[in-house]
PDB file of C-alpha atoms in Angstrom:
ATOM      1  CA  UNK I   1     147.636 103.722  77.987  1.00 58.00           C
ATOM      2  CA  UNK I   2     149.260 102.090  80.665  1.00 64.00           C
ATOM      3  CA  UNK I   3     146.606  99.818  82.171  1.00 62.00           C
ATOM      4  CA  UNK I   4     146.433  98.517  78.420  1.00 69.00           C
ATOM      5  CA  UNK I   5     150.534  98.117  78.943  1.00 72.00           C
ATOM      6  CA  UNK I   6     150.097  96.415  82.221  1.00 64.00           C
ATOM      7  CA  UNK I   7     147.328  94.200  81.349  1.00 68.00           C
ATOM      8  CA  UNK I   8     149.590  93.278  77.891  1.00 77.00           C
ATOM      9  CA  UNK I   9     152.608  92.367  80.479  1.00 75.00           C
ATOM     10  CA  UNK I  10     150.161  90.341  82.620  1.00 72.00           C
ATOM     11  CA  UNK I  11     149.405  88.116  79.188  1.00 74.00           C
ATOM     12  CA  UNK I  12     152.875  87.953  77.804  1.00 74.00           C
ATOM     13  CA  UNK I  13     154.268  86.549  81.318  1.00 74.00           C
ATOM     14  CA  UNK I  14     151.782  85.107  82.887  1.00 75.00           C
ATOM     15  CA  UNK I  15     149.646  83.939  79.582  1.00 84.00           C
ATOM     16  CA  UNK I  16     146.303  84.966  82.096  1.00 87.00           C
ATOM     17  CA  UNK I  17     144.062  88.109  81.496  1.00 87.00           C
ATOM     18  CA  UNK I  18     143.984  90.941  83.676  1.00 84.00           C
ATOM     19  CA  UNK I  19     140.557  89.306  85.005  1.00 88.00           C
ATOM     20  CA  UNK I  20     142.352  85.911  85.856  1.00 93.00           C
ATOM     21  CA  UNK I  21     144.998  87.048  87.356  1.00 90.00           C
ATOM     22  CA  UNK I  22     142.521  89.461  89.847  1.00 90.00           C
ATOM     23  CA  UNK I  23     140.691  85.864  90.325  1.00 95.00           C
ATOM     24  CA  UNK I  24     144.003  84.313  91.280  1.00 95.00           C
ATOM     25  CA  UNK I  25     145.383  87.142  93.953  1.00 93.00           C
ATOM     26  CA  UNK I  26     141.412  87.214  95.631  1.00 95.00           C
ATOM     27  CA  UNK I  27     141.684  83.253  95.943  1.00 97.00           C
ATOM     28  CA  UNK I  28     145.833  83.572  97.560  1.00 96.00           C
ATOM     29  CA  UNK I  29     144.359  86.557  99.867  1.00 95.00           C
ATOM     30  CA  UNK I  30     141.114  84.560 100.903  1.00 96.00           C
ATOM     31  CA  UNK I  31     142.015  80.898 100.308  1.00 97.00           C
ATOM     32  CA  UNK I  32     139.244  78.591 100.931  1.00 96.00           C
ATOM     33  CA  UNK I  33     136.607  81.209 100.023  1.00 96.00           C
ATOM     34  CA  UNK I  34     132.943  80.875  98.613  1.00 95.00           C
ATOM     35  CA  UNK I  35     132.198  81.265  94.585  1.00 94.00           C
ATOM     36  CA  UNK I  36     129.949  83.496  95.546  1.00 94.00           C
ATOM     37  CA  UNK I  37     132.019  85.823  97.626  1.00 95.00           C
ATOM     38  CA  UNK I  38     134.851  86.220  94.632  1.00 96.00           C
ATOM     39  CA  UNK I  39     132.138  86.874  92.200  1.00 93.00           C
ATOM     40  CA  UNK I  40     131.197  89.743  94.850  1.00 92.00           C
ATOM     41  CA  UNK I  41     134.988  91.186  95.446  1.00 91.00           C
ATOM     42  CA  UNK I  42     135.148  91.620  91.868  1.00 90.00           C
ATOM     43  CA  UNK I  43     131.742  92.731  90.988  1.00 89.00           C
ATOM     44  CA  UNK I  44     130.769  89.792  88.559  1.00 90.00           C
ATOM     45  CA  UNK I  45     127.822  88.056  88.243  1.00 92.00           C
ATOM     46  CA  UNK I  46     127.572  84.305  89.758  1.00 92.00           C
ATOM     47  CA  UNK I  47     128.053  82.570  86.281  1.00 92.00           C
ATOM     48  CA  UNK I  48     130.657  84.793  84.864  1.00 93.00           C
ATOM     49  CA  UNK I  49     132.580  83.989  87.937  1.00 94.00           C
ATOM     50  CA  UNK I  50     131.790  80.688  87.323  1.00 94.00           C
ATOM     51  CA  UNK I  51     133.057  80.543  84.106  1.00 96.00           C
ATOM     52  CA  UNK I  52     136.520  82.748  84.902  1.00 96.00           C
ATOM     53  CA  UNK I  53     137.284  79.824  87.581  1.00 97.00           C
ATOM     54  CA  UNK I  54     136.396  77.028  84.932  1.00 97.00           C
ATOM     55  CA  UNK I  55     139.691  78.562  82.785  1.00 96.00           C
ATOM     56  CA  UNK I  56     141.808  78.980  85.673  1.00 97.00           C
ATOM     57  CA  UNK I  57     140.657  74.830  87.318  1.00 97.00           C
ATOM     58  CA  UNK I  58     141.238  73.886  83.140  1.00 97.00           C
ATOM     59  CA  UNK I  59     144.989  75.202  83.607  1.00 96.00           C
ATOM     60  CA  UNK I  60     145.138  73.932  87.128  1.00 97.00           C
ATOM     61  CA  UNK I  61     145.980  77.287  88.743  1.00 97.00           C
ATOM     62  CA  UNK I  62     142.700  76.458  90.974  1.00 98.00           C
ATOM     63  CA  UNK I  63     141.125  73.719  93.073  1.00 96.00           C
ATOM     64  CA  UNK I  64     137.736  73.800  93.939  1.00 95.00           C
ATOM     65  CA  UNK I  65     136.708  71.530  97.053  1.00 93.00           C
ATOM     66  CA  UNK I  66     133.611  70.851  98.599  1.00 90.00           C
ATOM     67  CA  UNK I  67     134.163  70.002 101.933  1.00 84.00           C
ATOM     68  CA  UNK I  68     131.290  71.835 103.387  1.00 79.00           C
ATOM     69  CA  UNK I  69     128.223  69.313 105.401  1.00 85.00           C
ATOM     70  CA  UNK I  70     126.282  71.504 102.352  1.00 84.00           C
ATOM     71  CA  UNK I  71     127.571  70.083  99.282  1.00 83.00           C
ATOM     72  CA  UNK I  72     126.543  72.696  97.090  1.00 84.00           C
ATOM     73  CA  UNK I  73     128.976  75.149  99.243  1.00 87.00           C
ATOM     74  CA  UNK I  74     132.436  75.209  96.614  1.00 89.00           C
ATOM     75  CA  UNK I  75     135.459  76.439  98.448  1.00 95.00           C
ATOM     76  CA  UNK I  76     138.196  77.737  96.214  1.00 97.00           C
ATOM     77  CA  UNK I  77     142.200  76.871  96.331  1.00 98.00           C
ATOM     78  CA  UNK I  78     144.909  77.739  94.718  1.00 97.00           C
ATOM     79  CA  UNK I  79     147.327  74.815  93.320  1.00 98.00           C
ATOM     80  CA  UNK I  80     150.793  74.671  93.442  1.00 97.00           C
ATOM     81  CA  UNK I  81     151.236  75.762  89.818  1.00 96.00           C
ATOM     82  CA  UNK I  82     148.078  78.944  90.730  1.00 96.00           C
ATOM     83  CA  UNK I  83     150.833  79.943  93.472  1.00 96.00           C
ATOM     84  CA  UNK I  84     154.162  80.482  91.268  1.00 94.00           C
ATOM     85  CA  UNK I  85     151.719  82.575  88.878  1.00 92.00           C
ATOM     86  CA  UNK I  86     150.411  84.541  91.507  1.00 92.00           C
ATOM     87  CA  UNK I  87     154.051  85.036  93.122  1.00 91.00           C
ATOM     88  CA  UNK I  88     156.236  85.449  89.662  1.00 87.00           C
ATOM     89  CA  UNK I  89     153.324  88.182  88.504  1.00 83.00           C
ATOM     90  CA  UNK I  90     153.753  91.797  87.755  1.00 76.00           C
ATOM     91  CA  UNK I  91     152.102  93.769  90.885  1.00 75.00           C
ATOM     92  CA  UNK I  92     148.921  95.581  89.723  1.00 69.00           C
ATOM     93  CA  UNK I  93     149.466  99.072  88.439  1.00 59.00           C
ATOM     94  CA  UNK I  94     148.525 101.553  90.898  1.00 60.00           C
ATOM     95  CA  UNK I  95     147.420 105.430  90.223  1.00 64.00           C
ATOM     96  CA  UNK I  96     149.129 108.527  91.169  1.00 70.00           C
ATOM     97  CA  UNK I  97     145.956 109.011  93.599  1.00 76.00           C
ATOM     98  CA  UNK I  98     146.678 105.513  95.554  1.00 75.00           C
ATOM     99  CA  UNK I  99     150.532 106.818  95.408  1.00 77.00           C
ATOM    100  CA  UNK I 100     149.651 110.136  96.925  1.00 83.00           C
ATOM    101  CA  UNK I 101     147.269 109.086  99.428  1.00 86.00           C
ATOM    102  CA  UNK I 102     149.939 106.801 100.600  1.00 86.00           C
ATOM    103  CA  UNK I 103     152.042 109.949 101.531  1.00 89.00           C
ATOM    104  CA  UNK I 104     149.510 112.080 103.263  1.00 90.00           C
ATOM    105  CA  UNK I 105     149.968 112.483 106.966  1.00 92.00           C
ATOM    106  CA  UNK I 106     147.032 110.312 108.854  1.00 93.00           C
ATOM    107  CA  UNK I 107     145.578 113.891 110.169  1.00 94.00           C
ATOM    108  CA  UNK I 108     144.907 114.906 106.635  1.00 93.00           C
ATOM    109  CA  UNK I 109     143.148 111.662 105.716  1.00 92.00           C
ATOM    110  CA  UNK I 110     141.155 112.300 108.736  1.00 93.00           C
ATOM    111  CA  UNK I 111     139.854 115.224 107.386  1.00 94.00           C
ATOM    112  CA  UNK I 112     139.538 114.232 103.779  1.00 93.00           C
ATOM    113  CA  UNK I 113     137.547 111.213 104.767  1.00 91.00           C
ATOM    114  CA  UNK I 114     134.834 113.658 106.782  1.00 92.00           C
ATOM    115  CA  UNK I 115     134.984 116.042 104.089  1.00 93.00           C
ATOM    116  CA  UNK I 116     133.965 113.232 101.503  1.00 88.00           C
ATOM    117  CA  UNK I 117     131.469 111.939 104.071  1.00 87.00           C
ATOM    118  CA  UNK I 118     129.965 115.376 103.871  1.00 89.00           C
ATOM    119  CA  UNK I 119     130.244 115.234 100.234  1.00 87.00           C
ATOM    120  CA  UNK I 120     127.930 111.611  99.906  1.00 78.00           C
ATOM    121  CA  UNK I 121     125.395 113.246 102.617  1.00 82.00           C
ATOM    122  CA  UNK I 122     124.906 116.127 100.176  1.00 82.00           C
ATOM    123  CA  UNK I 123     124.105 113.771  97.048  1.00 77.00           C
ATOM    124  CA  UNK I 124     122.211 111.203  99.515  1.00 75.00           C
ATOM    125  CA  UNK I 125     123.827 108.174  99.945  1.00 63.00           C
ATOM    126  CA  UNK I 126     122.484 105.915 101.771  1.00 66.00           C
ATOM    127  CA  UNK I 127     122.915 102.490 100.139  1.00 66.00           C
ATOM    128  CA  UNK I 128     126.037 100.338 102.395  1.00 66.00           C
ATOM    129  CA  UNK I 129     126.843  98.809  98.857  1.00 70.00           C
ATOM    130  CA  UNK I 130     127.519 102.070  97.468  1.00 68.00           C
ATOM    131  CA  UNK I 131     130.995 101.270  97.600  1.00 66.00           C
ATOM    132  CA  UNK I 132     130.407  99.003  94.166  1.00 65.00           C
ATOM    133  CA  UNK I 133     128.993 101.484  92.319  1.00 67.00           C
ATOM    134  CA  UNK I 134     129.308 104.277  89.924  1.00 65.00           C
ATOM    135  CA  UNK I 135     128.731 107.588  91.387  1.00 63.00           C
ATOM    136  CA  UNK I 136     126.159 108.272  88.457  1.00 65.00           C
ATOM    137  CA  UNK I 137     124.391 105.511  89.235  1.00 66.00           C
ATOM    138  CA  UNK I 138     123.712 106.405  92.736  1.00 62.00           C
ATOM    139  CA  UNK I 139     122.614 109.857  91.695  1.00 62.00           C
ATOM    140  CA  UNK I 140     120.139 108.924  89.498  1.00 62.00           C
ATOM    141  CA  UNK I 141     118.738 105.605  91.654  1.00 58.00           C
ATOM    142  CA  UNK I 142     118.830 107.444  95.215  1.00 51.00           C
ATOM    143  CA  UNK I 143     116.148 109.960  96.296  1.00 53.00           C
ATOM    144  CA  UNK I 144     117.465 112.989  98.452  1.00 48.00           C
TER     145      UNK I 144
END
């Protein structure tokens, strides 16, 4: 397929998984954030995070500081070295959806965005962290 093409790319030339090199971009985007809050961005658990950063401060792509009056607050940094990955890195793949939602006039996404609003009232939505999760999840957690 090619996410597995794109995620082979990402190892050949950057010699980081797909996972590590998500890590890397959240950390340049948000520099200076919590573990915590990049284990929540991508949806991992506190100690998997954890462990994903441990690689990336082991190849010194990362810097972790605690700088905080609460020591047990880690902010994260990228290095130099984190930075030329991040910048010399293939772009993630993106979906003909993204790619045709990019083209549709704003007055269209208007609508398509209360139509899908409708849509989640229907099944019964009502969890804000809904966002995170699988649709078949939600239908089988929520009550209507």
């Amino acid at each position: 397929s090619s996410a597995q093409q794109h995620f082979r790319r990402i190892e050949d030339q950057c010699g980081l998984s797909g996972a590590q090199l998500w890590a890397l971009r959240e950390v340049a985007g948000h520099p200076g954030q919590r573990v915590s809050d990049l284990a929540k961005t991508m949806s991992l658990h506190l100690s998997t995070a954890s462990n994903l950063l441990d690689k990336l401060a082991k190849r010194n792509l990362i810097r972790r500081e605690r700088n905080d009056p609460d020591q047990r607050i880690v902010r994260l940094f990228l290095t130099e070295e984190g930075m030329r990955i991040v910048a010399g890195a293939p772009q993630p793949v993106r979906g003909v959806l993204p790619e045709a939602l990019n083209r549709l006039p704003d007055e269209v996404l208007d609508n398509l965005n209360r139509s899908l609003a409708q849509v989640l009232d229907e099944i019964g939505v009502r969890d804000k962290e809904a966002a995170m999760k699988p649709l078949s999840d939600l239908i089988l957690s929520e009550p209507k």
